[in-house]
Amino acid sequence: MTTKAAPAKLSDEYEGRTGVVLARVQALYPKLIDLSLSRLHTLLDKLGNPERALPPVIHVAGTNGKGSTCANLRAIAEQAGMAVHVMTSPHLVDVTERFRLAGKLVSEEELVDTLEEIERVNDGAPITVFEVLTAAGLLLFSRHPADLVILEVGLGGRLDATNVVARPVACVITPVDLDHQAFLGETLALIASEKAGIIKPGVPVVCAMQHDEVRNVIAAKASSCAAPLWLVGRDIDYAWHEDDSPADGMSPAADVGDGTLAYRDPLGELTLPAPGLKGVHQAANAVLAVSALRASGLSLPETAWAGIAHTRWPARLQRLEGKLAALLPEGWELWLDGGHNPNAGEALAATLASWSDRPLHVIVGMKQSKDAAGFLTPIQRHATTLHAVAEEGQHLALPVDDIIAASGGVAVAGPTLAAILPRLQGPPARVLICGSLYLAGVVLRQDGTIPC
């Protein structure tokens, strides 16, 4: 599946020595996205097929919640004493964030050495930057001992570069919604078909609650592959241990900082701690991680599930307390979230509904091609004020005027964080910056908060 993408400067995403190598790679094949597996299979053959020499792999696809689910998987496995490799995308501040080797971020030196090795072996053949990064992750993972690999799909699934792993121990599909339609298709069914492309014969699949048409596509694919399928809401249930929580547990409205989760799957029942990640939607991501590990057949002690209480993942309702927070009046809170599509907007709005004890000032910056109106509509219902920004260095930033138009004229021009934050005054309030992971990276740099 090949689609033209708008040109962008590689320097917007990659810096330093890594950026120099990847700029040379981009010159070989300048399309930002060209979904295919053939180029990468050829390169991996030349590298000795590192994708065949990995620890057990859990493969994670979906539209929203992939990163949070991966973070929960890692937290549980590390709580069990396992050494865990992780590959996620995109990064927020530095490309090294994409690769975690047995619990630690790869060093720039080792990553650059690996990329240069791949560049030499590739010998000028057409290849995309993401394919080279994926090859780098697989090569690194094959050379470092570990007990588990957590592999996040970059885009789609069927033709995503990560889908070269032939037999993971489990596949996870997080909520699927409209996003990247130019590459994945204009309907939920078409997008679901691409996501379901990670399903392998006989490999267990854990699937989040989905729209009916998405669930039907995933169930059909699992059936055709004789892949055991656990569906949240059918095979997996969870509910808050709180008097005022919904009985069915499928869309808990309580503050996730309180209580415990009653959990059930085909293997039995568990009592889980409240997730460490903030936001009412994070219970669903934690449950997917627990289910995937249980379905995988890997042996974990009962104490492992406590790991979800310690999960950390930057730019997912993250409280900031650095340089940007210092620009606000005393007693104010500054929060950051990277959600950027309508489904993410709805999930975020569910948490904002519980923030009614204080005024809420929402600052939005988005990427070009995203459904800004779809993201903003549920959020702006909870906003005391709404501001539009486009920061310097924000990759493919949507113009401020376009964000204002998408809000129906409700938003006002920032036009930058530095202009907005000092002028916010009044009694204690919350400020939420949201709309783009690329904006989130800029915000973390400005705040002096480094992902780790």
XYZ file of C-alpha atoms in Angstrom:
452
model
C 0.000 0.000 0.000
C 1.753 3.159 -1.177
C 0.505 6.683 -0.577
C 2.238 9.991 -1.046
C 2.883 11.928 2.139
C 3.525 15.609 2.577
C 7.231 16.453 2.636
C 8.741 17.221 6.016
C 12.136 18.074 7.353
C 13.762 15.063 8.997
C 15.434 17.471 11.423
C 12.003 18.145 12.949
C 12.053 14.647 14.437
C 15.686 13.530 14.675
C 18.693 15.398 16.004
C 22.397 14.887 16.641
C 24.453 12.018 15.237
C 21.338 9.866 14.857
C 19.742 12.538 12.691
C 22.788 12.668 10.423
C 22.593 8.920 9.713
C 18.816 8.956 9.208
C 19.054 11.947 6.877
C 21.336 9.859 4.655
C 18.814 7.007 4.813
C 15.928 9.295 3.895
C 17.808 10.379 0.783
C 17.660 6.745 -0.417
C 13.850 6.677 -0.317
C 12.316 10.022 0.671
C 8.710 8.890 1.194
C 7.823 9.313 4.844
C 5.373 6.401 4.767
C 5.266 3.516 2.288
C 3.661 0.493 3.888
C 5.365 -2.676 2.675
C 7.316 -5.616 4.078
C 9.437 -6.561 1.059
C 12.195 -3.969 1.512
C 12.619 -4.810 5.183
C 12.604 -8.569 4.595
C 15.441 -8.093 2.091
C 17.425 -6.008 4.566
C 16.811 -8.422 7.459
C 18.030 -11.317 5.291
C 21.292 -9.427 4.779
C 21.525 -8.843 8.548
C 21.129 -12.531 9.344
C 17.410 -12.387 10.211
C 17.580 -10.969 13.746
C 13.758 -11.103 13.920
C 14.118 -14.899 14.261
C 16.450 -14.644 17.262
C 14.290 -12.729 19.726
C 12.941 -13.517 23.190
C 9.156 -14.068 23.336
C 7.340 -11.146 21.656
C 4.036 -9.447 22.479
C 2.855 -7.447 19.459
C 0.566 -4.434 20.064
C -1.578 -2.726 17.403
C -4.560 -0.350 17.516
C -5.418 3.320 17.180
C -5.365 4.577 20.766
C -3.713 3.312 23.910
C -0.881 1.335 22.299
C 1.873 3.167 24.158
C 0.076 3.007 27.502
C -0.639 -0.698 27.022
C 3.042 -1.306 26.225
C 4.039 0.649 29.328
C 1.746 -1.510 31.467
C 3.124 -4.687 29.886
C 6.627 -3.585 30.743
C 5.684 -2.603 34.316
C 4.059 -5.979 34.988
C 6.906 -7.985 33.489
C 9.545 -6.007 35.365
C 7.568 -6.425 38.584
C 7.929 -10.151 37.916
C 11.701 -9.743 37.670
C 11.900 -10.088 33.894
C 14.353 -8.242 31.660
C 12.268 -6.510 28.991
C 13.065 -5.045 25.562
C 10.587 -2.444 24.268
C 10.188 -0.716 20.900
C 7.629 2.108 20.653
C 6.979 5.118 18.439
C 7.053 8.000 18.007
C 9.599 9.420 20.412
C 8.928 12.690 22.220
C 12.328 14.302 22.821
C 15.037 11.917 21.573
C 14.977 8.940 19.219
C 16.647 6.748 21.867
C 13.272 6.686 23.661
C 12.059 4.226 21.012
C 14.376 1.429 22.177
C 14.619 0.032 25.681
C 17.153 -2.765 26.143
C 16.546 -4.975 29.169
C 14.982 -2.042 30.981
C 17.323 0.785 29.952
C 17.114 3.212 27.043
C 19.656 2.488 24.323
C 22.635 4.846 24.343
C 23.067 7.241 21.435
C 26.463 5.669 20.728
C 25.101 2.128 20.423
C 22.137 3.265 18.355
C 24.306 5.235 15.937
C 26.720 2.290 15.604
C 23.786 -0.006 14.839
C 22.268 2.391 12.306
C 25.618 2.803 10.553
C 26.019 -0.983 10.398
C 22.573 -1.280 8.831
C 23.414 1.511 6.404
C 26.521 -0.365 5.256
C 24.678 -3.663 4.880
C 21.787 -2.015 3.041
C 24.329 -0.641 0.556
C 22.180 2.112 -0.931
C 19.008 0.051 -1.547
C 15.672 1.875 -1.255
C 14.465 1.795 2.352
C 12.321 4.023 4.585
C 13.496 5.597 7.821
C 10.959 3.656 9.889
C 12.081 0.393 8.306
C 15.686 1.169 9.237
C 14.649 2.050 12.789
C 12.679 -1.184 13.036
C 15.657 -3.163 11.765
C 17.820 -1.414 14.356
C 15.457 -2.396 17.148
C 15.306 -6.018 16.043
C 19.088 -6.187 15.689
C 19.626 -4.666 19.135
C 17.064 -6.986 20.718
C 18.695 -10.047 19.161
C 22.077 -9.075 20.633
C 21.012 -8.325 24.217
C 19.642 -11.046 26.514
C 16.093 -10.507 27.783
C 12.997 -12.432 28.787
C 10.407 -10.526 26.758
C 10.054 -8.154 23.800
C 7.194 -5.654 23.658
C 6.711 -4.471 20.090
C 4.424 -1.558 19.214
C 3.086 -1.245 15.671
C 4.047 2.018 13.996
C 1.112 2.390 11.582
C -1.658 -0.062 10.748
C -0.431 -3.612 11.240
C -0.681 -5.836 8.169
C 2.063 -4.020 6.251
C 3.751 -2.289 9.182
C 7.472 -2.954 9.477
C 7.045 -4.609 12.888
C 4.930 -7.339 11.302
C 8.041 -9.202 10.158
C 7.948 -11.078 13.483
C 6.381 -14.356 12.420
C 5.166 -15.819 15.699
C 4.701 -13.652 18.793
C 3.411 -15.265 21.996
C 0.411 -12.902 22.024
C -1.117 -10.108 19.964
C -2.994 -7.126 21.404
C -5.418 -4.849 19.570
C -6.291 -1.657 21.436
C -9.346 0.487 20.527
C -9.574 1.066 16.768
C -10.908 4.347 15.389
C -10.610 6.595 12.340
C -7.024 7.803 11.967
C -4.432 7.757 9.169
C -7.246 7.169 6.667
C -4.995 8.102 3.730
C -2.923 4.992 4.446
C -5.330 2.582 6.140
C -8.691 3.237 4.485
C -11.682 5.511 4.960
C -13.900 3.165 6.984
C -13.592 1.500 10.360
C -13.848 -1.922 8.726
C -10.927 -1.214 6.388
C -8.802 0.170 9.210
C -9.689 -2.815 11.408
C -8.591 -5.163 8.633
C -5.165 -3.502 8.605
C -4.867 -3.672 12.408
C -5.996 -7.313 12.432
C -3.157 -8.093 10.041
C -0.881 -8.740 13.027
C -2.936 -11.817 13.991
C -0.963 -15.027 13.393
C -2.084 -18.672 13.141
C -2.655 -20.130 16.590
C -1.345 -17.064 18.452
C -3.634 -15.763 21.243
C -5.254 -12.369 20.606
C -6.505 -9.956 23.263
C -8.839 -7.254 21.964
C -10.244 -4.125 23.586
C -13.900 -3.157 23.394
C -14.570 -2.066 19.813
C -17.223 -0.688 17.483
C -19.340 -3.558 16.127
C -17.834 -3.422 12.632
C -14.305 -3.464 14.065
C -15.038 -6.363 16.399
C -16.547 -8.376 13.555
C -13.473 -7.919 11.357
C -11.079 -8.874 14.151
C -13.177 -11.892 15.170
C -13.299 -13.122 11.573
C -9.536 -12.782 11.165
C -8.869 -14.596 14.447
C -11.234 -17.381 13.422
C -9.561 -17.786 10.023
C -6.188 -18.086 11.781
C -7.487 -20.430 14.507
C -6.172 -17.811 16.939
C -7.758 -17.887 20.416
C -9.549 -14.549 20.920
C -10.251 -12.856 24.247
C -12.598 -9.879 23.915
C -13.065 -7.276 26.622
C -16.770 -7.312 27.475
C -17.187 -10.952 26.468
C -14.230 -12.958 27.805
C -12.650 -10.239 29.941
C -14.492 -8.116 32.513
C -13.365 -5.620 35.107
C -15.074 -3.382 37.641
C -14.026 -0.919 40.306
C -14.267 -1.986 43.921
C -16.165 1.180 44.810
C -19.754 1.722 45.853
C -20.443 4.382 43.218
C -18.782 2.605 40.290
C -20.676 1.230 37.285
C -21.765 -2.359 37.829
C -20.502 -3.596 34.477
C -17.061 -2.061 34.822
C -16.757 -1.301 31.125
C -16.550 2.467 31.380
C -15.632 3.294 34.983
C -16.137 6.960 35.846
C -14.348 6.976 39.181
C -10.992 8.656 39.713
C -8.421 5.994 38.853
C -6.308 7.042 41.823
C -8.732 5.258 44.181
C -9.879 1.707 44.756
C -8.935 -1.580 43.157
C -10.063 -3.438 40.066
C -11.991 -6.697 40.127
C -10.796 -8.570 37.039
C -11.957 -11.757 35.324
C -10.782 -13.642 32.236
C -11.053 -17.276 31.040
C -8.251 -18.262 33.437
C -9.931 -16.887 36.549
C -10.253 -13.814 38.733
C -7.783 -11.285 40.109
C -7.900 -8.211 42.315
C -5.756 -5.549 40.642
C -4.464 -2.264 42.053
C -5.545 1.065 40.608
C -3.454 1.904 37.520
C -0.526 4.237 37.953
C -1.393 6.144 34.768
C -3.966 8.886 35.267
C -7.266 9.066 33.395
C -10.365 6.909 33.623
C -9.505 5.264 30.293
C -6.232 3.883 31.654
C -7.966 1.020 33.440
C -8.797 -0.430 30.027
C -5.154 -0.237 28.920
C -3.954 -1.874 32.130
C -6.506 -4.670 31.728
C -5.337 -5.338 28.157
C -1.769 -5.714 29.406
C -2.776 -8.116 32.174
C -4.889 -10.152 29.749
C -2.153 -10.349 27.119
C 0.393 -11.700 29.549
C -2.074 -14.238 30.938
C -3.125 -15.358 27.451
C 0.501 -15.646 26.303
C 1.235 -18.669 28.466
C 4.273 -17.002 30.024
C 4.739 -17.880 33.673
C 4.434 -14.887 35.995
C 4.052 -14.825 39.789
C 0.821 -13.475 41.274
C 2.784 -10.490 42.587
C 3.491 -9.350 39.014
C 0.071 -7.770 38.476
C 0.868 -5.123 41.077
C 3.132 -3.637 38.412
C 0.260 -1.666 36.858
C 0.278 0.585 39.936
C 3.808 1.679 39.037
C 3.363 2.240 35.290
C 4.819 5.473 33.944
C 4.451 6.794 30.384
C 5.218 10.398 29.402
C 2.604 12.736 27.882
C -0.339 10.623 28.968
C -2.075 12.919 31.458
C 1.334 13.728 32.881
C 1.622 16.344 35.616
C 4.384 18.855 34.785
C 6.257 20.663 37.530
C 9.198 22.229 35.697
C 9.920 25.514 33.939
C 6.540 25.859 32.247
C 4.631 25.078 35.430
C 6.619 27.831 37.160
C 5.015 30.368 34.806
C 1.592 29.709 36.362
C 0.225 31.267 39.576
C 0.849 29.464 42.851
C -1.494 26.548 43.428
C -2.198 25.933 39.733
C -1.643 22.562 38.023
C -0.157 21.936 34.565
C -0.986 18.713 32.707
C 0.142 17.276 29.367
C -1.552 14.703 27.133
C -0.590 13.557 23.635
C -4.046 12.353 22.497
C -4.822 13.611 18.996
C -7.884 11.965 17.401
C -11.650 11.842 18.144
C -11.474 8.634 20.183
C -8.674 10.108 22.283
C -10.709 13.284 22.721
C -13.647 11.291 24.080
C -11.384 9.355 26.447
C -9.761 12.542 27.688
C -13.143 14.239 28.127
C -14.247 11.458 30.483
C -11.464 12.466 32.857
C -12.048 16.201 32.387
C -15.627 15.663 33.572
C -14.189 14.779 36.991
C -12.091 17.972 37.063
C -15.069 20.259 37.612
C -13.775 21.421 41.014
C -11.511 23.989 39.302
C -11.509 26.136 36.170
C -9.857 24.360 33.244
C -7.793 26.180 30.617
C -7.118 23.968 27.589
C -4.226 24.659 25.205
C -4.369 22.749 21.914
C -1.803 22.228 19.168
C -2.335 19.590 16.489
C -0.640 17.900 13.582
C -1.701 18.579 10.015
C -4.146 16.008 8.581
C -5.707 15.217 11.961
C -9.438 15.620 12.632
C -9.134 18.703 14.804
C -12.888 19.264 15.130
C -13.467 15.634 16.089
C -10.793 15.853 18.781
C -11.894 19.228 20.130
C -15.664 18.750 20.290
C -15.790 16.543 23.413
C -12.969 18.428 25.133
C -14.119 22.007 24.716
C -17.354 21.231 26.580
C -15.240 21.083 29.738
C -12.932 24.033 29.019
C -13.240 27.365 30.779
C -10.991 28.808 28.084
C -9.571 27.272 24.918
C -6.297 28.372 23.293
C -4.678 27.371 19.990
C -0.903 27.102 19.573
C 1.714 26.132 17.011
C 5.153 25.944 18.598
C 8.477 26.410 16.883
C 9.910 22.970 16.180
C 6.496 21.266 16.357
C 6.564 18.736 13.500
C 3.897 19.412 10.820
C 1.989 21.745 13.144
C -1.575 22.646 12.148
C -1.857 26.449 11.765
C -3.446 28.275 14.699
C -6.210 29.680 12.483
C -7.203 26.153 11.443
C -7.502 25.062 15.073
C -9.665 28.097 15.829
C -11.893 27.254 12.874
C -12.157 23.619 14.013
C -13.348 24.831 17.426
C -16.165 26.793 15.813
C -14.412 30.043 16.675
C -14.304 29.262 20.397
C -10.516 28.974 20.688
C -8.315 32.062 20.805
C -4.817 32.356 19.388
C -1.995 31.735 21.829
C -0.158 31.735 19.602
C 2.523 30.081 21.774
C 2.804 28.605 25.251
C 5.182 31.370 26.292
C 2.490 33.914 25.437
C -0.399 32.098 27.136
C 0.895 30.775 30.449
C 2.042 34.062 32.042
C -1.274 35.769 31.299
C -3.427 33.128 32.981
C -4.512 34.479 36.351
C -7.130 33.877 39.022
C -7.966 31.301 41.707
C -6.290 27.853 41.555
C -7.046 26.191 38.221
C -5.796 23.460 35.915
C -4.121 23.909 32.551
C -4.140 21.053 30.056
C -1.864 21.044 26.992
C -3.005 18.463 24.437
C -3.589 17.554 20.791
C -0.295 16.158 19.490
C 2.590 13.941 20.545
C 4.857 16.241 18.547
C 3.607 19.207 20.597
C 4.151 17.079 23.711
C 7.805 16.645 22.786
C 8.246 20.399 22.440
C 6.480 20.950 25.770
C 8.701 18.459 27.582
C 11.797 20.201 26.229
C 10.527 23.609 27.312
C 9.545 22.293 30.732
C 12.892 20.590 31.230
C 11.206 17.211 31.801
C 13.075 14.388 30.098
C 11.256 11.091 29.366
C 13.000 8.103 30.907
